[in-house]
């Protein structure tokens, strides 16, 4: 009798162990399957270029005695880039004077003051559109400017006001010419293109002004940065045909990432490791476009976005570039 009971208990234990083993195996299989399914979804949704990761710093950077800093300033829709090297300063474009147009309440002058900028050696205005030079008069009123580089090709009211102010203040104004080089400490600012006037008879007025953008390459040691405002397809074709070195480590994506700019041939010639897109939120203007993001992805270019990451700062020691972002 005792033997029968013991045999019965043994059978029950074996059944329980088998049941526990089955449940354990099934739960791990479900977990593994879910992990694999999640991985597939992530890969299918990865249509944007790799979003750059950078150190986040809420405080202004300490004043560096040497080295190059390039601040891609988050001013919403528009462009404003501060370049500092060895105590010298340059501002490339100023953003818009209209908070509604730029879709941002961020203030350019406050940013400059927070970063210790009391004087500009160079103010360069890439072309005569308000989202690139709308605050030029405010800059000239707020601080001393060594020289202004510009060639507007536009007779809008904001351009006329600036032109009159430049005359009244006897400000030094230089029309950049292709091949000019301006020193900025140990960095050099190379003018790749001056004003272009014949890029296609079918251009609209907006396209015409965009294609008059001044092309600039900033070189510091072995590192380089390429800017050309809002130049679109016609401008880029001209740039490709130039017998000039337009390769750069960093490309400031033209025209805020509009589909008509940043063609595949440009990316192949420039071969940037990094790209920076300055724009407001995508739903406001459609910038950056899906087409440009796909091109950047195809070239495996690490990309920064002012509309996502705020102010983006590149720091070069002449050999390598490090990045930080701050709101």
CSV table of C-alpha atoms in Angstrom, one decimal:
chain,number,residue,atom,x,y,z
A,1,UNK,CA,0.0,0.0,0.0
A,2,UNK,CA,2.8,2.5,0.9
A,3,UNK,CA,4.6,1.6,-2.2
A,4,UNK,CA,1.6,2.4,-4.4
A,5,UNK,CA,1.2,5.8,-2.7
A,6,UNK,CA,4.9,6.7,-3.2
A,7,UNK,CA,4.6,5.7,-6.9
A,8,UNK,CA,1.5,7.9,-7.3
A,9,UNK,CA,3.3,10.9,-5.7
A,10,UNK,CA,6.3,10.3,-7.9
A,11,UNK,CA,4.1,10.5,-11.1
A,12,UNK,CA,2.5,13.7,-9.9
A,13,UNK,CA,5.9,15.3,-9.4
A,14,UNK,CA,7.1,14.3,-12.8
A,15,UNK,CA,3.9,15.7,-14.4
A,16,UNK,CA,4.4,19.0,-12.5
A,17,UNK,CA,8.0,19.3,-13.6
A,18,UNK,CA,7.1,18.8,-17.2
A,19,UNK,CA,4.4,21.4,-17.0
A,20,UNK,CA,6.7,24.0,-15.4
A,21,UNK,CA,9.3,23.3,-18.1
A,22,UNK,CA,6.8,23.7,-20.9
A,23,UNK,CA,5.6,27.0,-19.5
A,24,UNK,CA,9.1,28.3,-19.1
A,25,UNK,CA,10.1,27.4,-22.7
A,26,UNK,CA,6.9,29.0,-24.1
A,27,UNK,CA,7.4,32.3,-22.2
A,28,UNK,CA,11.0,32.6,-23.4
A,29,UNK,CA,9.9,31.9,-27.0
A,30,UNK,CA,7.2,34.6,-26.8
A,31,UNK,CA,9.7,37.1,-25.4
A,32,UNK,CA,12.3,36.3,-28.1
A,33,UNK,CA,9.7,36.6,-30.8
A,34,UNK,CA,8.6,40.0,-29.5
A,35,UNK,CA,12.2,41.3,-29.4
A,36,UNK,CA,12.7,40.2,-33.0
A,37,UNK,CA,9.5,41.8,-34.1
A,38,UNK,CA,10.4,45.1,-32.4
A,39,UNK,CA,13.8,45.1,-34.1
A,40,UNK,CA,12.1,44.7,-37.5
A,41,UNK,CA,9.7,47.6,-36.9
A,42,UNK,CA,12.6,49.9,-35.8
A,43,UNK,CA,14.6,49.1,-39.0
A,44,UNK,CA,11.6,49.7,-41.2
A,45,UNK,CA,10.9,53.1,-39.6
A,46,UNK,CA,14.5,54.4,-39.9
A,47,UNK,CA,14.0,56.7,-42.9
A,48,UNK,CA,15.8,59.7,-41.4
A,49,UNK,CA,19.5,60.2,-41.3
A,50,UNK,CA,21.3,59.3,-38.1
A,51,UNK,CA,20.4,62.1,-35.7
A,52,UNK,CA,23.7,63.3,-34.2
A,53,UNK,CA,24.3,62.8,-30.5
A,54,UNK,CA,26.2,65.5,-28.7
A,55,UNK,CA,27.0,66.6,-25.2
A,56,UNK,CA,24.2,68.9,-23.8
A,57,UNK,CA,25.4,72.1,-22.0
A,58,UNK,CA,22.9,74.5,-20.6
A,59,UNK,CA,25.5,77.1,-19.8
A,60,UNK,CA,27.4,79.3,-22.4
A,61,UNK,CA,30.7,77.9,-23.4
A,62,UNK,CA,33.8,79.5,-21.6
A,63,UNK,CA,35.7,81.9,-23.8
A,64,UNK,CA,38.4,79.9,-25.6
A,65,UNK,CA,41.8,81.5,-26.1
A,66,UNK,CA,42.4,79.4,-29.2
A,67,UNK,CA,40.4,77.1,-31.5
A,68,UNK,CA,37.4,77.5,-33.7
A,69,UNK,CA,33.8,77.6,-32.5
A,70,UNK,CA,30.8,77.5,-34.9
A,71,UNK,CA,27.4,78.2,-33.4
A,72,UNK,CA,24.4,77.2,-35.5
A,73,UNK,CA,21.9,79.3,-33.6
A,74,UNK,CA,18.4,78.1,-33.2
A,75,UNK,CA,16.3,81.1,-34.4
A,76,UNK,CA,13.5,79.1,-35.9
A,77,UNK,CA,12.9,79.5,-39.6
A,78,UNK,CA,16.0,81.2,-41.0
A,79,UNK,CA,19.8,81.1,-40.6
A,80,UNK,CA,22.2,82.7,-38.1
A,81,UNK,CA,25.6,81.2,-37.5
A,82,UNK,CA,28.2,82.7,-35.1
A,83,UNK,CA,31.9,81.9,-35.9
A,84,UNK,CA,34.6,82.6,-33.3
A,85,UNK,CA,38.3,82.0,-33.6
A,86,UNK,CA,41.2,83.2,-31.5
A,87,UNK,CA,39.1,86.1,-30.1
A,88,UNK,CA,37.8,87.2,-33.6
A,89,UNK,CA,34.1,86.9,-34.4
A,90,UNK,CA,31.9,86.7,-37.5
A,91,UNK,CA,28.2,86.4,-37.9
A,92,UNK,CA,26.9,84.7,-41.0
A,93,UNK,CA,23.2,85.8,-41.5
A,94,UNK,CA,21.0,87.2,-38.8
A,95,UNK,CA,17.6,85.4,-39.1
A,96,UNK,CA,14.3,87.1,-39.4
A,97,UNK,CA,13.0,90.2,-37.5
A,98,UNK,CA,9.4,88.8,-37.5
A,99,UNK,CA,8.7,86.3,-34.6
A,100,UNK,CA,5.6,85.0,-36.4
A,101,UNK,CA,7.5,84.5,-39.7
A,102,UNK,CA,10.4,82.6,-38.0
A,103,UNK,CA,8.0,80.6,-35.8
A,104,UNK,CA,10.3,81.2,-32.8
A,105,UNK,CA,10.6,83.7,-29.9
A,106,UNK,CA,14.3,83.0,-29.5
A,107,UNK,CA,16.4,86.2,-29.6
A,108,UNK,CA,19.6,86.4,-31.6
A,109,UNK,CA,20.9,89.4,-29.7
A,110,UNK,CA,20.4,87.7,-26.3
A,111,UNK,CA,22.3,84.7,-27.6
A,112,UNK,CA,25.3,86.8,-28.8
A,113,UNK,CA,25.4,88.7,-25.5
A,114,UNK,CA,25.2,85.4,-23.5
A,115,UNK,CA,28.3,84.3,-25.4
A,116,UNK,CA,30.3,87.4,-24.8
A,117,UNK,CA,30.0,88.9,-28.3
A,118,UNK,CA,30.3,92.7,-28.0
A,119,UNK,CA,31.9,93.3,-31.4
A,120,UNK,CA,31.8,91.5,-34.8
A,121,UNK,CA,34.8,91.6,-37.1
A,122,UNK,CA,32.7,90.4,-40.0
A,123,UNK,CA,28.9,90.4,-40.7
A,124,UNK,CA,28.3,88.4,-43.8
A,125,UNK,CA,24.8,88.4,-45.3
A,126,UNK,CA,24.4,85.5,-47.7
A,127,UNK,CA,21.5,86.9,-49.7
A,128,UNK,CA,18.7,89.4,-49.7
A,129,UNK,CA,15.9,87.4,-48.0
A,130,UNK,CA,14.4,88.5,-44.7
A,131,UNK,CA,14.9,85.2,-42.9
A,132,UNK,CA,18.6,85.5,-43.5
A,133,UNK,CA,19.2,89.3,-43.0
A,134,UNK,CA,16.1,90.6,-41.3
A,135,UNK,CA,17.9,91.5,-38.1
A,136,UNK,CA,21.0,93.1,-39.7
A,137,UNK,CA,19.9,96.6,-38.6
A,138,UNK,CA,19.4,95.5,-35.0
A,139,UNK,CA,22.9,94.0,-35.0
A,140,UNK,CA,24.4,97.2,-36.4
A,141,UNK,CA,22.6,99.3,-33.8
A,142,UNK,CA,23.6,97.0,-30.9
A,143,UNK,CA,27.3,96.5,-31.5
A,144,UNK,CA,30.4,97.6,-33.5
A,145,UNK,CA,30.9,95.8,-36.8
A,146,UNK,CA,34.3,95.8,-38.5
A,147,UNK,CA,33.0,95.2,-42.1
A,148,UNK,CA,29.8,94.0,-43.8
A,149,UNK,CA,30.0,91.6,-46.6
A,150,UNK,CA,26.9,91.5,-48.8
A,151,UNK,CA,25.4,91.8,-52.3
A,152,UNK,CA,21.6,91.8,-52.0
A,153,UNK,CA,20.2,91.8,-55.5
A,154,UNK,CA,16.9,92.7,-54.0
A,155,UNK,CA,14.9,95.9,-53.6
A,156,UNK,CA,12.5,94.9,-50.8
A,157,UNK,CA,11.8,97.4,-48.1
A,158,UNK,CA,13.9,95.7,-45.5
A,159,UNK,CA,16.9,95.7,-47.9
A,160,UNK,CA,16.4,99.4,-48.6
A,161,UNK,CA,16.3,100.2,-44.9
A,162,UNK,CA,19.6,98.4,-44.3
A,163,UNK,CA,21.2,100.0,-47.3
A,164,UNK,CA,20.2,103.5,-46.0
A,165,UNK,CA,21.5,102.6,-42.5
A,166,UNK,CA,24.9,101.5,-44.0
A,167,UNK,CA,25.1,104.8,-45.8
A,168,UNK,CA,24.1,106.9,-42.7
A,169,UNK,CA,26.6,105.2,-40.4
A,170,UNK,CA,29.4,105.1,-43.0
A,171,UNK,CA,29.8,101.4,-42.3
A,172,UNK,CA,32.4,99.6,-44.4
A,173,UNK,CA,30.6,97.4,-46.9
A,174,UNK,CA,32.4,95.0,-49.2
A,175,UNK,CA,30.9,93.1,-52.1
A,176,UNK,CA,32.4,89.6,-51.9
A,177,UNK,CA,34.2,88.3,-55.0
A,178,UNK,CA,34.9,84.7,-55.9
A,179,UNK,CA,38.4,83.8,-54.7
A,180,UNK,CA,38.5,86.4,-51.8
A,181,UNK,CA,39.9,85.1,-48.5
A,182,UNK,CA,39.3,86.8,-45.2
A,183,UNK,CA,41.3,85.9,-42.1
A,184,UNK,CA,39.5,85.2,-38.8
A,185,UNK,CA,42.3,84.5,-36.4
A,186,UNK,CA,44.0,81.3,-37.6
A,187,UNK,CA,40.8,80.4,-39.5
A,188,UNK,CA,40.2,81.6,-43.1
A,189,UNK,CA,36.9,82.5,-44.8
A,190,UNK,CA,37.0,81.6,-48.5
A,191,UNK,CA,34.5,83.1,-50.8
A,192,UNK,CA,33.5,80.3,-53.3
A,193,UNK,CA,30.9,82.3,-55.1
A,194,UNK,CA,30.0,85.9,-55.3
A,195,UNK,CA,26.7,87.1,-56.8
A,196,UNK,CA,25.4,84.9,-59.6
A,197,UNK,CA,23.1,86.5,-62.1
A,198,UNK,CA,22.5,84.0,-64.9
A,199,UNK,CA,21.4,80.7,-63.7
A,200,UNK,CA,18.3,80.1,-65.8
A,201,UNK,CA,15.7,82.2,-67.6
A,202,UNK,CA,12.7,80.4,-66.0
A,203,UNK,CA,13.7,81.4,-62.4
A,204,UNK,CA,11.1,83.0,-60.2
A,205,UNK,CA,12.0,86.1,-58.2
A,206,UNK,CA,12.5,84.0,-55.1
A,207,UNK,CA,14.7,81.5,-56.9
A,208,UNK,CA,16.7,84.3,-58.4
A,209,UNK,CA,17.5,85.8,-55.0
A,210,UNK,CA,18.2,82.4,-53.5
A,211,UNK,CA,20.7,81.7,-56.3
A,212,UNK,CA,22.6,84.9,-55.5
A,213,UNK,CA,23.7,83.3,-52.2
A,214,UNK,CA,27.3,83.9,-51.4
A,215,UNK,CA,29.1,80.6,-51.0
A,216,UNK,CA,31.6,80.3,-48.1
A,217,UNK,CA,34.1,77.7,-46.9
A,218,UNK,CA,35.6,78.2,-43.5
A,219,UNK,CA,38.9,76.4,-43.0
A,220,UNK,CA,40.7,75.8,-39.7
A,221,UNK,CA,43.7,73.5,-39.7
A,222,UNK,CA,42.6,70.3,-41.3
A,223,UNK,CA,38.9,70.9,-40.7
A,224,UNK,CA,36.4,72.8,-42.9
A,225,UNK,CA,32.8,73.9,-43.0
A,226,UNK,CA,30.7,74.7,-46.2
A,227,UNK,CA,27.8,77.3,-46.3
A,228,UNK,CA,25.8,78.6,-49.3
A,229,UNK,CA,22.6,80.1,-48.0
A,230,UNK,CA,19.6,79.1,-50.0
A,231,UNK,CA,21.3,78.1,-53.2
A,232,UNK,CA,19.1,75.6,-55.1
A,233,UNK,CA,19.5,73.2,-58.1
A,234,UNK,CA,20.8,75.9,-60.5
A,235,UNK,CA,23.3,77.2,-58.0
A,236,UNK,CA,24.5,73.8,-57.1
A,237,UNK,CA,25.1,72.9,-60.7
A,238,UNK,CA,27.3,76.0,-61.0
A,239,UNK,CA,29.1,75.1,-57.8
A,240,UNK,CA,29.8,71.6,-59.2
A,241,UNK,CA,31.2,73.1,-62.4
A,242,UNK,CA,33.7,75.3,-60.5
A,243,UNK,CA,37.2,74.1,-60.5
A,244,UNK,CA,37.3,74.6,-56.7
A,245,UNK,CA,37.7,72.3,-53.7
A,246,UNK,CA,34.3,72.2,-52.1
A,247,UNK,CA,34.9,69.2,-49.9
A,248,UNK,CA,34.1,69.8,-46.2
A,249,UNK,CA,33.8,68.0,-42.9
A,250,UNK,CA,30.6,69.8,-42.2
A,251,UNK,CA,27.8,70.9,-44.6
A,252,UNK,CA,25.3,73.6,-43.5
A,253,UNK,CA,22.4,72.1,-45.5
A,254,UNK,CA,21.2,74.8,-47.9
A,255,UNK,CA,17.7,76.2,-48.0
A,256,UNK,CA,16.8,74.7,-44.6
A,257,UNK,CA,16.6,71.2,-46.2
A,258,UNK,CA,14.2,72.1,-49.1
A,259,UNK,CA,13.9,69.4,-51.7
A,260,UNK,CA,15.3,71.7,-54.5
A,261,UNK,CA,18.7,71.8,-52.8
A,262,UNK,CA,21.4,69.4,-51.4
A,263,UNK,CA,21.4,67.1,-54.5
A,264,UNK,CA,23.2,63.7,-54.5
A,265,UNK,CA,26.0,65.1,-56.7
A,266,UNK,CA,26.7,67.8,-54.1
A,267,UNK,CA,26.8,65.3,-51.3
A,268,UNK,CA,29.2,63.1,-53.3
A,269,UNK,CA,31.5,66.0,-54.1
A,270,UNK,CA,31.5,67.6,-50.6
A,271,UNK,CA,31.6,64.3,-48.8
A,272,UNK,CA,30.7,65.7,-45.4
A,273,UNK,CA,30.8,63.7,-42.2
A,274,UNK,CA,28.3,65.9,-40.6
A,275,UNK,CA,25.4,68.1,-41.7
A,276,UNK,CA,23.4,70.8,-39.9
A,277,UNK,CA,19.8,71.8,-40.8
A,278,UNK,CA,18.5,75.1,-39.5
A,279,UNK,CA,14.7,75.4,-39.7
A,280,UNK,CA,11.5,75.7,-37.7
A,281,UNK,CA,9.3,72.7,-37.0
A,282,UNK,CA,8.6,70.6,-40.0
A,283,UNK,CA,4.9,71.1,-40.0
A,284,UNK,CA,5.3,74.9,-40.4
A,285,UNK,CA,7.2,75.0,-43.7
A,286,UNK,CA,7.7,71.5,-44.8
A,287,UNK,CA,11.5,71.8,-44.0
A,288,UNK,CA,13.5,69.6,-44.0
A,289,UNK,CA,12.0,67.7,-46.8
A,290,UNK,CA,11.8,63.9,-46.9
A,291,UNK,CA,13.8,63.8,-50.1
A,292,UNK,CA,16.8,65.6,-48.5
A,293,UNK,CA,16.6,63.4,-45.4
A,294,UNK,CA,16.7,60.3,-47.6
A,295,UNK,CA,19.8,61.6,-49.5
A,296,UNK,CA,21.6,62.3,-46.2
A,297,UNK,CA,20.6,58.8,-45.0
A,298,UNK,CA,21.9,57.2,-48.2
A,299,UNK,CA,25.3,59.0,-47.7
A,300,UNK,CA,25.4,58.0,-44.0
A,301,UNK,CA,25.9,61.6,-42.9
A,302,UNK,CA,25.4,62.3,-39.2
A,303,UNK,CA,22.9,65.1,-39.0
A,304,UNK,CA,22.0,67.8,-36.4
A,305,UNK,CA,18.7,69.7,-36.4
A,306,UNK,CA,18.1,73.1,-34.7
A,307,UNK,CA,14.4,72.4,-34.5
A,308,UNK,CA,15.0,69.3,-32.4
A,309,UNK,CA,18.3,70.0,-30.6
A,310,UNK,CA,18.4,73.8,-30.2
A,311,UNK,CA,21.6,75.6,-30.5
A,312,UNK,CA,24.3,73.4,-32.1
A,313,UNK,CA,28.0,74.2,-31.5
A,314,UNK,CA,30.9,72.6,-33.4
A,315,UNK,CA,34.3,73.0,-31.8
A,316,UNK,CA,37.5,72.3,-33.8
A,317,UNK,CA,41.1,72.0,-32.6
A,318,UNK,CA,42.3,72.0,-36.2
A,319,UNK,CA,42.3,68.2,-36.4
A,320,UNK,CA,39.0,67.0,-35.1
A,321,UNK,CA,35.5,68.3,-34.4
A,322,UNK,CA,33.5,67.9,-31.3
A,323,UNK,CA,29.9,68.9,-30.8
A,324,UNK,CA,27.6,70.2,-28.0
A,325,UNK,CA,24.0,71.3,-28.0
A,326,UNK,CA,22.0,73.5,-25.7
A,327,UNK,CA,18.5,74.9,-25.5
